[in-house]
Amino acid sequence: MTSPSFAFVPRNISKGGKQQGTSAHVPSPESSHSLKLIQTPAIERKSAYPGPSGSDKGKQKVPEPPAKPVYNEKDISILVVLAFSDYALWLDSDLRRKTEESFQGEEQDAGFLPLSYLMRRAFGRENLGQDYMPTEANAVKAIRTYASDVLEVRMLVSAPSASVWYPSWKPERSSIGGYEVRRKDCTTLLDNATREFTRHQWDDRTIYMENIPAQYHTIPGIIRFAQGLLSHSSCLVPIQNVTLPPHHLDKAEDRPKCKGFALVTLSNAELCQVFLESWPWTRSFQPESDDFDLAEGNLETKEASKFGFRTLPKARWDKLNEEYLAYRQKLISELADANEPPDISPDSDVRDVVDDVLEDTPAPLGNATTMYSPYPFGCLVFARNLHLETNKTTLRALFATAFESSLVDPAGIDYVDFNKGMDSCYLRLASPEHGRVLVDRFSSHPVVQSHGLDDRGKTPEASQKAIATEIIEGKKEEVYWEKVPEKVRRQAVEKAVKALNGKQSSSVHTAHEHSEESRPRKKRNRG
Amino acid sequence: MPLPVHADQAVPVYGNYHGYYSKRPFIQDPRLALLPAEFFVGKRVLDVGCNEGWVTCEIGQSRGARQVVGVDIDDTLIRAAWKRRRTVWSLQSPECGHLREESCPPPKRQRVLGDAPTTDHSAHNYFPASCEHSYGSLPIPNRGCGAFPHNVTFRTVDWVKDEIPDDPNQYDIVLGFSISKWIHLNNKDEGLKEFFYRVHQCLKMGGIFVLEPQPWDTYSKARRMSETLKENAKYLQLRPDGFGELLQELGFSHGQRLGVTGKGGFRRPVDVYLKQR
């Protein structure tokens, strides 16, 4: 593979002196879904659907001041490399697809992705505000300084003609003068064994770390710390992923805060062994000696000793989680049986526990949404190949066209989960039937958006990719809804149940009409 | 006067640092490690200026104390101490809780200066910390025995001035870890003397006062915290070196220095005083 002959763009083509910034994108559930490791352990847990109920008002965790780290260059490079890791390619179907597509174009373009795209993935889940988001220029400098053995950067000099990145419309103006990045090992990228990995294989390479020294309590910090402990390793990208377990009171959009522990996925089992053997889960405590500074090892090693750093294979961690939950349940039952008030203390968590038990919803059985369902089943659709300049209003109208020639309520789209600049979105539908009607319609009548405000769609040309829709079910569906705020989720469930009930009887509407007679009646079907 | 919940003090003039323990490594308190294994077994203990209760909980969980009461002037810290107690419970192995149903937990043999048997550590840090974080604390059952965590309680009080209900029962041990400087600066010589007097009063005969006083040269930084402290500092005539003599006058034995712990500016001696009369 020949590297591009141009690495720098003459002034008259690039866009003036101003840096090409990336806009801060609030991560859509899609991107955070694809990046975040499924954070619930691989067990059925009854309290899998977190979130306080309305009665928990007094028990919310103390709001913390938003900690927005400003990343230094090393950390920026770490996060970009992480966003393009083998694990990221495995987990994120959008990233994988776009990477594969980049090999289908010109040879010189093979493997290149826009830096802006990678940065959205790298920093999206960090929930940074506009002020804190690094610019592309920052990232390029960071990569060139710290990750040049892993990533290659080039500047985009002209509008790509037939690039797969810009299928059906004129190229993004902002991308001219922007940068593109590819992995230096891109020739072997697609054949890499990790492509075919199962979740289990990644889990075998994942360890739980605890008592991470206080100064490393960020994702890049953890990676720096871990890399410091692996100083003898020659592996280029030893850390493939870091997941911070969420707090039980976290809302969907909350960024999990590092409390000194994390799940870290490594490139191979040997690296895991290094940690597990050097920093075992149980070891006798050696009190800090005065010779601390003379002790062997680098800074990370010393700090790790000082803080009692320890590690556990993920499989074992999963087992302990199971044990914890079972034990917790046992204690709750014990309390309930004893029928006594719990230990006398301003111990609000105990009441939380009891409330949680009452709130517990059974695992979904069958597909019918009931008032006890954790989320509305079958009401989630994923759509892609949208126009990059489109917006929510346009999309809502566009997808609602699916209901025009059908018998369902035209107001079938509950919510368009979309972020500007993305070419995909999730749709929350009012009922599973709406989902089916929508997907059927868009597959039998494929369309593209001719421009950002096209809310009717037109027949795609040969080179154009039609808008693709699919119903999301199973684990993916569960994971999506887990990130939705509890209140919103409940409303969606209620709506779906009402829709089901509405079909069976009109009693709901009768009551509604009686109580609001003065209001004009809502017509149910328009034909 | 104890501090209200939302005091939101920017300056910890009582030494009431928030997040004191979160940023520091804490595996085992080095001051406790200076005390022999049997020291706390079966005893009633008062921990004055307990902050978020990390040491208090260690005594209750790992040192076999019958009862440990932690007091602090700052209510936010006391709330955090109750939370810490729940966290320590949530890390503890289920077997640990069951084994100790009938009687007071016998201490695991511990040699001074560490070398704690791995079983103790592993039973007390059995569950990953992420469990409580992700699923909530473990409920504390009322098993009717005095095992941890039932043997640990906390109260918000300015213990220099006010009593708590446990005081008249008298303690076997009173701990004053890194507290004397703050009592001294906030209440001057009279206040410090009053504190020592109260310690003496609420200790049983033969009871022990464990004092970790901050050295005099560390007062200068602390007194710059507020105008009050700065003003008070002007009147201080007592010095940490003279505490031993004061205590002897009150009825304590000559102080026995167990050791010195801490690094740099935190280097402090740990002295024990026996109530003889």
Short mmCIF file of N, CA, C and O in Angstrom, two decimals, chain A residues 298-411:
data_model
loop_
_atom_site.label_atom_id
_atom_site.label_comp_id
_atom_site.label_asym_id
_atom_site.label_seq_id
_atom_site.Cartn_x
_atom_site.Cartn_y
_atom_site.Cartn_z
N ASN A 298 8.96 1.10 38.65
CA ASN A 298 8.73 2.46 38.19
C ASN A 298 7.65 3.12 39.03
O ASN A 298 7.13 2.53 39.98
N LEU A 299 7.31 4.33 38.68
CA LEU A 299 6.35 5.10 39.45
C LEU A 299 5.01 4.38 39.58
O LEU A 299 4.44 4.30 40.67
N GLU A 300 4.53 3.84 38.46
CA GLU A 300 3.22 3.17 38.49
C GLU A 300 3.24 1.98 39.43
O GLU A 300 2.27 1.75 40.16
N THR A 301 4.34 1.25 39.42
CA THR A 301 4.44 0.08 40.29
C THR A 301 4.40 0.48 41.76
O THR A 301 3.71 -0.14 42.57
N LYS A 302 5.11 1.53 42.07
CA LYS A 302 5.13 1.98 43.46
C LYS A 302 3.76 2.48 43.90
O LYS A 302 3.28 2.17 45.00
N GLU A 303 3.14 3.24 43.04
CA GLU A 303 1.82 3.76 43.37
C GLU A 303 0.82 2.62 43.52
O GLU A 303 -0.04 2.63 44.40
N ALA A 304 0.94 1.65 42.64
CA ALA A 304 0.03 0.51 42.70
C ALA A 304 0.16 -0.21 44.06
O ALA A 304 -0.84 -0.56 44.69
N SER A 305 1.39 -0.40 44.49
CA SER A 305 1.61 -1.04 45.81
C SER A 305 1.00 -0.22 46.92
O SER A 305 0.33 -0.75 47.81
N LYS A 306 1.25 1.05 46.84
CA LYS A 306 0.78 1.95 47.90
C LYS A 306 -0.74 1.91 48.05
O LYS A 306 -1.26 1.93 49.16
N PHE A 307 -1.43 1.84 46.93
CA PHE A 307 -2.88 1.90 46.98
C PHE A 307 -3.55 0.55 47.12
O PHE A 307 -4.76 0.46 47.20
N GLY A 308 -2.74 -0.50 47.11
CA GLY A 308 -3.35 -1.81 47.24
C GLY A 308 -4.02 -2.27 45.96
O GLY A 308 -5.02 -2.99 45.99
N PHE A 309 -3.47 -1.89 44.82
CA PHE A 309 -4.00 -2.26 43.52
C PHE A 309 -4.13 -3.78 43.42
O PHE A 309 -3.22 -4.52 43.82
N ARG A 310 -5.28 -4.24 42.94
CA ARG A 310 -5.44 -5.68 42.77
C ARG A 310 -6.33 -5.96 41.56
O ARG A 310 -7.10 -5.09 41.12
N THR A 311 -6.22 -7.16 41.04
CA THR A 311 -6.94 -7.51 39.82
C THR A 311 -7.61 -8.88 39.94
O THR A 311 -7.25 -9.69 40.80
N LEU A 312 -8.57 -9.09 39.04
CA LEU A 312 -9.39 -10.30 39.06
C LEU A 312 -9.80 -10.60 37.63
O LEU A 312 -10.14 -9.68 36.89
N PRO A 313 -9.80 -11.87 37.22
CA PRO A 313 -10.30 -12.16 35.88
C PRO A 313 -11.79 -11.82 35.82
O PRO A 313 -12.51 -11.97 36.81
N LYS A 314 -12.24 -11.37 34.67
CA LYS A 314 -13.64 -10.96 34.55
C LYS A 314 -14.60 -12.08 34.91
O LYS A 314 -15.63 -11.85 35.53
N ALA A 315 -14.25 -13.30 34.52
CA ALA A 315 -15.14 -14.43 34.82
C ALA A 315 -15.36 -14.56 36.32
O ALA A 315 -16.47 -14.81 36.79
N ARG A 316 -14.31 -14.37 37.05
CA ARG A 316 -14.40 -14.45 38.51
C ARG A 316 -15.21 -13.26 39.05
O ARG A 316 -16.01 -13.37 39.97
N TRP A 317 -14.99 -12.11 38.44
CA TRP A 317 -15.72 -10.90 38.82
C TRP A 317 -17.22 -11.09 38.59
O TRP A 317 -18.05 -10.73 39.43
N ASP A 318 -17.55 -11.72 37.45
CA ASP A 318 -18.95 -12.01 37.15
C ASP A 318 -19.54 -12.88 38.26
O ASP A 318 -20.66 -12.64 38.73
N LYS A 319 -18.78 -13.87 38.67
CA LYS A 319 -19.27 -14.80 39.71
C LYS A 319 -19.50 -14.05 41.03
O LYS A 319 -20.49 -14.28 41.72
N LEU A 320 -18.58 -13.17 41.35
CA LEU A 320 -18.73 -12.43 42.60
C LEU A 320 -19.92 -11.48 42.54
O LEU A 320 -20.62 -11.28 43.54
N ASN A 321 -20.18 -10.93 41.36
CA ASN A 321 -21.37 -10.09 41.18
C ASN A 321 -22.63 -10.90 41.44
O ASN A 321 -23.56 -10.45 42.10
N GLU A 322 -22.64 -12.09 40.87
CA GLU A 322 -23.79 -12.98 41.06
C GLU A 322 -23.98 -13.28 42.53
O GLU A 322 -25.09 -13.25 43.06
N GLU A 323 -22.86 -13.58 43.17
CA GLU A 323 -22.92 -13.91 44.58
C GLU A 323 -23.42 -12.72 45.41
O GLU A 323 -24.22 -12.88 46.32
N TYR A 324 -22.94 -11.55 45.04
CA TYR A 324 -23.35 -10.33 45.74
C TYR A 324 -24.86 -10.14 45.63
O TYR A 324 -25.54 -9.87 46.62
N LEU A 325 -25.36 -10.27 44.42
CA LEU A 325 -26.79 -10.06 44.20
C LEU A 325 -27.63 -11.10 44.94
O LEU A 325 -28.66 -10.78 45.53
N ALA A 326 -27.17 -12.35 44.91
CA ALA A 326 -27.90 -13.40 45.62
C ALA A 326 -27.89 -13.13 47.12
O ALA A 326 -28.91 -13.27 47.80
N TYR A 327 -26.75 -12.74 47.61
CA TYR A 327 -26.61 -12.46 49.03
C TYR A 327 -27.47 -11.28 49.42
O TYR A 327 -28.15 -11.28 50.46
N ARG A 328 -27.48 -10.29 48.56
CA ARG A 328 -28.29 -9.09 48.81
C ARG A 328 -29.76 -9.48 48.91
O ARG A 328 -30.49 -9.02 49.80
N GLN A 329 -30.17 -10.32 47.99
CA GLN A 329 -31.55 -10.77 47.98
C GLN A 329 -31.88 -11.52 49.27
O GLN A 329 -32.94 -11.33 49.87
N LYS A 330 -30.94 -12.33 49.70
CA LYS A 330 -31.10 -13.11 50.92
C LYS A 330 -31.27 -12.19 52.12
O LYS A 330 -32.13 -12.41 52.98
N LEU A 331 -30.47 -11.15 52.15
CA LEU A 331 -30.54 -10.21 53.27
C LEU A 331 -31.86 -9.45 53.26
O LEU A 331 -32.45 -9.17 54.31
N ILE A 332 -32.31 -9.13 52.06
CA ILE A 332 -33.60 -8.43 51.96
C ILE A 332 -34.71 -9.31 52.50
O ILE A 332 -35.57 -8.87 53.26
N SER A 333 -34.67 -10.59 52.11
CA SER A 333 -35.68 -11.53 52.59
C SER A 333 -35.62 -11.68 54.10
O SER A 333 -36.63 -11.73 54.78
N GLU A 334 -34.39 -11.71 54.59
CA GLU A 334 -34.21 -11.86 56.03
C GLU A 334 -34.84 -10.69 56.76
O GLU A 334 -35.52 -10.85 57.77
N LEU A 335 -34.65 -9.51 56.22
CA LEU A 335 -35.24 -8.31 56.80
C LEU A 335 -36.75 -8.36 56.74
O LEU A 335 -37.45 -8.04 57.69
N ALA A 336 -37.24 -8.78 55.58
CA ALA A 336 -38.69 -8.84 55.39
C ALA A 336 -39.31 -9.85 56.35
O ALA A 336 -40.35 -9.59 56.95
N ASP A 337 -38.64 -11.00 56.49
CA ASP A 337 -39.16 -12.04 57.39
C ASP A 337 -39.18 -11.58 58.83
O ASP A 337 -40.12 -11.84 59.56
N ALA A 338 -38.08 -10.95 59.22
CA ALA A 338 -37.98 -10.51 60.60
C ALA A 338 -39.03 -9.44 60.90
O ALA A 338 -39.39 -9.21 62.04
N ASN A 339 -39.47 -8.80 59.84
CA ASN A 339 -40.55 -7.81 59.97
C ASN A 339 -40.20 -6.71 60.96
O ASN A 339 -41.04 -6.16 61.66
N GLU A 340 -38.93 -6.42 61.02
CA GLU A 340 -38.47 -5.40 61.95
C GLU A 340 -37.94 -4.22 61.17
O GLU A 340 -37.52 -4.39 60.04
N PRO A 341 -37.91 -3.09 61.81
CA PRO A 341 -37.19 -2.01 61.14
C PRO A 341 -35.72 -2.36 61.10
O PRO A 341 -35.24 -3.02 62.01
N PRO A 342 -35.05 -1.99 60.08
CA PRO A 342 -33.65 -2.35 59.97
C PRO A 342 -32.79 -1.64 61.01
O PRO A 342 -33.29 -0.82 61.76
N ASP A 343 -31.55 -1.99 61.02
CA ASP A 343 -30.55 -1.41 61.90
C ASP A 343 -30.77 0.09 62.08
O ASP A 343 -30.91 0.82 61.12
N ILE A 344 -30.78 0.52 63.30
CA ILE A 344 -31.11 1.92 63.56
C ILE A 344 -29.95 2.81 63.15
O ILE A 344 -28.92 2.86 63.79
N SER A 345 -30.16 3.48 62.08
CA SER A 345 -29.14 4.42 61.61
C SER A 345 -29.78 5.25 60.52
O SER A 345 -30.74 4.81 59.91
N PRO A 346 -29.27 6.42 60.29
CA PRO A 346 -29.79 7.21 59.17
C PRO A 346 -29.36 6.54 57.88
O PRO A 346 -28.53 7.03 57.16
N ASP A 347 -29.93 5.40 57.67
CA ASP A 347 -29.39 4.48 56.69
C ASP A 347 -30.36 4.36 55.53
O ASP A 347 -31.00 3.35 55.34
N SER A 348 -30.48 5.40 54.79
CA SER A 348 -31.52 5.45 53.77
C SER A 348 -31.37 4.36 52.73
O SER A 348 -32.33 3.95 52.13
N ASP A 349 -30.16 3.88 52.55
CA ASP A 349 -29.96 2.86 51.53
C ASP A 349 -30.75 1.61 51.80
O ASP A 349 -31.14 0.90 50.89
N VAL A 350 -31.00 1.32 53.08
CA VAL A 350 -31.73 0.09 53.38
C VAL A 350 -33.15 0.19 52.85
O VAL A 350 -33.68 -0.73 52.26
N ARG A 351 -33.72 1.36 53.05
CA ARG A 351 -35.08 1.54 52.50
C ARG A 351 -35.06 1.51 51.00
O ARG A 351 -35.96 0.98 50.37
N ASP A 352 -34.02 2.07 50.44
CA ASP A 352 -33.83 2.00 48.98
C ASP A 352 -33.94 0.56 48.53
O ASP A 352 -34.58 0.26 47.55
N VAL A 353 -33.27 -0.30 49.27
CA VAL A 353 -33.20 -1.69 48.89
C VAL A 353 -34.60 -2.28 48.85
O VAL A 353 -34.99 -2.94 47.91
N VAL A 354 -35.37 -2.01 49.88
CA VAL A 354 -36.72 -2.57 49.94
C VAL A 354 -37.57 -2.03 48.80
O VAL A 354 -38.28 -2.76 48.14
N ASP A 355 -37.43 -0.75 48.57
CA ASP A 355 -38.18 -0.15 47.46
C ASP A 355 -37.79 -0.77 46.14
O ASP A 355 -38.62 -1.04 45.29
N ASP A 356 -36.49 -0.99 45.99
CA ASP A 356 -35.99 -1.58 44.74
C ASP A 356 -36.64 -2.93 44.52
O ASP A 356 -37.02 -3.28 43.42
N VAL A 357 -36.75 -3.70 45.61
CA VAL A 357 -37.31 -5.03 45.47
C VAL A 357 -38.74 -4.93 44.96
O VAL A 357 -39.16 -5.67 44.09
N LEU A 358 -39.48 -3.99 45.52
CA LEU A 358 -40.86 -3.83 45.08
C LEU A 358 -40.93 -3.36 43.64
O LEU A 358 -41.84 -3.67 42.92
N GLU A 359 -39.92 -2.57 43.26
CA GLU A 359 -39.91 -2.03 41.92
C GLU A 359 -39.46 -3.05 40.90
O GLU A 359 -39.61 -2.86 39.72
N ASP A 360 -38.83 -4.10 41.38
CA ASP A 360 -38.23 -5.07 40.47
C ASP A 360 -39.23 -5.56 39.45
O ASP A 360 -40.35 -5.94 39.78
N THR A 361 -38.81 -5.57 38.24
CA THR A 361 -39.70 -6.07 37.20
C THR A 361 -39.19 -7.43 36.74
O THR A 361 -37.99 -7.65 36.68
N PRO A 362 -40.07 -8.31 36.43
CA PRO A 362 -39.63 -9.63 35.97
C PRO A 362 -38.96 -9.51 34.60
O PRO A 362 -39.22 -8.57 33.87
N ALA A 363 -38.11 -10.45 34.32
CA ALA A 363 -37.46 -10.46 33.00
C ALA A 363 -38.54 -10.58 31.92
O ALA A 363 -39.56 -11.20 32.15
N PRO A 364 -38.32 -9.98 30.80
CA PRO A 364 -39.37 -9.98 29.77
C PRO A 364 -39.75 -11.40 29.33
O PRO A 364 -38.91 -12.18 28.96
N LEU A 365 -41.03 -11.68 29.45
CA LEU A 365 -41.54 -12.98 29.00
C LEU A 365 -42.43 -12.71 27.81
O LEU A 365 -43.38 -11.95 27.91
N GLY A 366 -42.11 -13.32 26.70
CA GLY A 366 -42.95 -13.07 25.53
C GLY A 366 -42.78 -11.65 25.05
O GLY A 366 -41.92 -10.93 25.54
N ASN A 367 -43.61 -11.25 24.17
CA ASN A 367 -43.38 -9.96 23.55
C ASN A 367 -44.41 -8.90 23.88
O ASN A 367 -44.32 -7.79 23.40
N ALA A 368 -45.37 -9.23 24.71
CA ALA A 368 -46.41 -8.25 24.96
C ALA A 368 -45.97 -7.28 26.05
O ALA A 368 -45.55 -7.68 27.13
N THR A 369 -46.05 -6.03 25.73
CA THR A 369 -45.69 -5.01 26.71
C THR A 369 -46.82 -4.89 27.73
O THR A 369 -47.97 -4.78 27.36
N THR A 370 -46.41 -4.92 29.00
CA THR A 370 -47.40 -4.67 30.04
C THR A 370 -46.90 -3.50 30.89
O THR A 370 -45.79 -3.02 30.71
N MET A 371 -47.72 -3.09 31.81
CA MET A 371 -47.33 -1.96 32.66
C MET A 371 -46.08 -2.28 33.47
O MET A 371 -45.45 -1.40 34.01
N TYR A 372 -45.76 -3.58 33.58
CA TYR A 372 -44.60 -3.96 34.37
C TYR A 372 -43.36 -4.17 33.52
O TYR A 372 -42.32 -4.53 34.01
N SER A 373 -43.54 -3.95 32.21
CA SER A 373 -42.38 -4.15 31.33
C SER A 373 -41.36 -3.05 31.56
O SER A 373 -41.72 -1.91 31.81
N PRO A 374 -40.11 -3.40 31.46
CA PRO A 374 -39.07 -2.39 31.68
C PRO A 374 -38.99 -1.39 30.54
O PRO A 374 -38.52 -0.27 30.71
N TYR A 375 -39.44 -1.80 29.37
CA TYR A 375 -39.44 -0.89 28.22
C TYR A 375 -40.44 -1.47 27.22
O TYR A 375 -40.84 -2.62 27.33
N PRO A 376 -40.87 -0.66 26.27
CA PRO A 376 -41.85 -1.18 25.31
C PRO A 376 -41.17 -2.10 24.30
O PRO A 376 -40.20 -1.70 23.66
N PHE A 377 -41.65 -3.31 24.19
CA PHE A 377 -40.99 -4.28 23.31
C PHE A 377 -41.34 -4.04 21.86
O PHE A 377 -42.49 -3.76 21.51
N GLY A 378 -40.34 -4.23 21.03
CA GLY A 378 -40.57 -4.18 19.59
C GLY A 378 -40.87 -2.80 19.05
O GLY A 378 -41.36 -2.67 17.93
N CYS A 379 -40.58 -1.78 19.81
CA CYS A 379 -40.92 -0.42 19.38
C CYS A 379 -39.70 0.38 18.96
O CYS A 379 -39.76 1.61 18.86
N LEU A 380 -38.60 -0.31 18.74
CA LEU A 380 -37.37 0.40 18.44
C LEU A 380 -36.89 0.06 17.03
O LEU A 380 -36.75 -1.10 16.67
N VAL A 381 -36.66 1.09 16.25
CA VAL A 381 -36.18 0.91 14.87
C VAL A 381 -34.89 1.69 14.69
O VAL A 381 -34.76 2.81 15.19
N PHE A 382 -33.95 1.08 14.00
CA PHE A 382 -32.69 1.75 13.68
C PHE A 382 -32.69 2.06 12.19
O PHE A 382 -32.98 1.19 11.38
N ALA A 383 -32.40 3.29 11.85
CA ALA A 383 -32.39 3.71 10.44
C ALA A 383 -31.02 4.30 10.11
O ALA A 383 -30.44 5.04 10.91
N ARG A 384 -30.52 3.93 8.91
CA ARG A 384 -29.26 4.52 8.51
C ARG A 384 -29.27 4.94 7.05
O ARG A 384 -30.26 4.75 6.36
N ASN A 385 -28.14 5.54 6.65
CA ASN A 385 -27.99 6.15 5.34
C ASN A 385 -28.87 7.38 5.19
O ASN A 385 -29.44 7.66 4.13
N LEU A 386 -28.97 8.10 6.29
CA LEU A 386 -29.71 9.36 6.25
C LEU A 386 -28.81 10.45 5.70
O LEU A 386 -27.59 10.31 5.69
N HIS A 387 -29.43 11.53 5.27
CA HIS A 387 -28.64 12.66 4.78
C HIS A 387 -27.92 13.31 5.96
O HIS A 387 -28.53 13.59 6.99
N LEU A 388 -26.63 13.56 5.78
CA LEU A 388 -25.83 14.09 6.88
C LEU A 388 -26.29 15.46 7.38
O LEU A 388 -25.98 15.86 8.49
N GLU A 389 -27.04 16.15 6.52
CA GLU A 389 -27.49 17.49 6.93
C GLU A 389 -28.94 17.52 7.37
O GLU A 389 -29.53 18.59 7.49
N THR A 390 -29.49 16.35 7.63
CA THR A 390 -30.91 16.34 7.98
C THR A 390 -31.11 16.69 9.45
O THR A 390 -30.14 16.92 10.19
N ASN A 391 -32.38 16.78 9.83
CA ASN A 391 -32.66 17.11 11.22
C ASN A 391 -33.86 16.29 11.70
O ASN A 391 -34.49 15.56 10.94
N LYS A 392 -34.16 16.42 12.98
CA LYS A 392 -35.20 15.60 13.61
C LYS A 392 -36.57 15.83 12.99
O LYS A 392 -37.32 14.87 12.77
N THR A 393 -36.88 17.08 12.76
CA THR A 393 -38.21 17.40 12.23
C THR A 393 -38.42 16.74 10.88
O THR A 393 -39.46 16.14 10.61
N THR A 394 -37.39 16.87 10.03
CA THR A 394 -37.46 16.26 8.71
C THR A 394 -37.61 14.76 8.82
O THR A 394 -38.44 14.15 8.13
N LEU A 395 -36.83 14.17 9.68
CA LEU A 395 -36.86 12.72 9.82
C LEU A 395 -38.21 12.24 10.33
O LEU A 395 -38.74 11.21 9.88
N ARG A 396 -38.75 12.96 11.25
CA ARG A 396 -40.06 12.58 11.80
C ARG A 396 -41.09 12.54 10.68
O ARG A 396 -41.85 11.57 10.54
N ALA A 397 -41.09 13.58 9.86
CA ALA A 397 -42.05 13.62 8.75
C ALA A 397 -41.76 12.53 7.73
O ALA A 397 -42.66 11.86 7.22
N LEU A 398 -40.50 12.35 7.45
CA LEU A 398 -40.09 11.35 6.46
C LEU A 398 -40.56 9.95 6.86
O LEU A 398 -41.16 9.22 6.08
N PHE A 399 -40.28 9.58 8.10
CA PHE A 399 -40.63 8.23 8.52
C PHE A 399 -42.13 8.07 8.73
O PHE A 399 -42.67 6.97 8.60
N ALA A 400 -42.79 9.17 9.03
CA ALA A 400 -44.25 9.09 9.19
C ALA A 400 -44.96 8.80 7.88
O ALA A 400 -46.10 8.34 7.86
N THR A 401 -44.27 9.05 6.76
CA THR A 401 -44.88 8.75 5.46
C THR A 401 -45.21 7.26 5.37
O THR A 401 -46.09 6.85 4.61
N ALA A 402 -44.52 6.46 6.15
CA ALA A 402 -44.76 5.02 6.12
C ALA A 402 -46.18 4.67 6.56
O ALA A 402 -46.72 3.63 6.18
N PHE A 403 -46.78 5.56 7.35
CA PHE A 403 -48.09 5.23 7.90
C PHE A 403 -49.23 5.76 7.05
O PHE A 403 -50.40 5.51 7.34
N GLU A 404 -48.88 6.51 6.00
CA GLU A 404 -49.92 7.19 5.24
C GLU A 404 -50.92 6.24 4.60
O GLU A 404 -52.11 6.46 4.65
N SER A 405 -50.42 5.21 4.00
CA SER A 405 -51.34 4.32 3.31
C SER A 405 -51.58 3.05 4.12
O SER A 405 -51.78 1.98 3.58
N SER A 406 -51.56 3.21 5.42
CA SER A 406 -51.84 2.03 6.24
C SER A 406 -52.95 2.38 7.23
O SER A 406 -53.44 3.50 7.26
N LEU A 407 -53.31 1.40 8.04
CA LEU A 407 -54.44 1.62 8.94
C LEU A 407 -54.02 2.09 10.33
O LEU A 407 -54.84 2.32 11.18
N VAL A 408 -52.73 2.21 10.51
CA VAL A 408 -52.30 2.59 11.86
C VAL A 408 -52.41 4.10 12.07
O VAL A 408 -52.49 4.88 11.13
N ASP A 409 -52.42 4.45 13.31
CA ASP A 409 -52.44 5.85 13.71
C ASP A 409 -51.22 6.55 13.10
O ASP A 409 -50.10 6.10 13.29
N PRO A 410 -51.43 7.61 12.33
CA PRO A 410 -50.30 8.30 11.70
C PRO A 410 -49.28 8.85 12.71
O PRO A 410 -48.12 9.03 12.38
N ALA A 411 -49.74 9.09 13.94
CA ALA A 411 -48.80 9.62 14.93
C ALA A 411 -48.06 8.47 15.59
O ALA A 411 -48.14 8.25 16.79
#
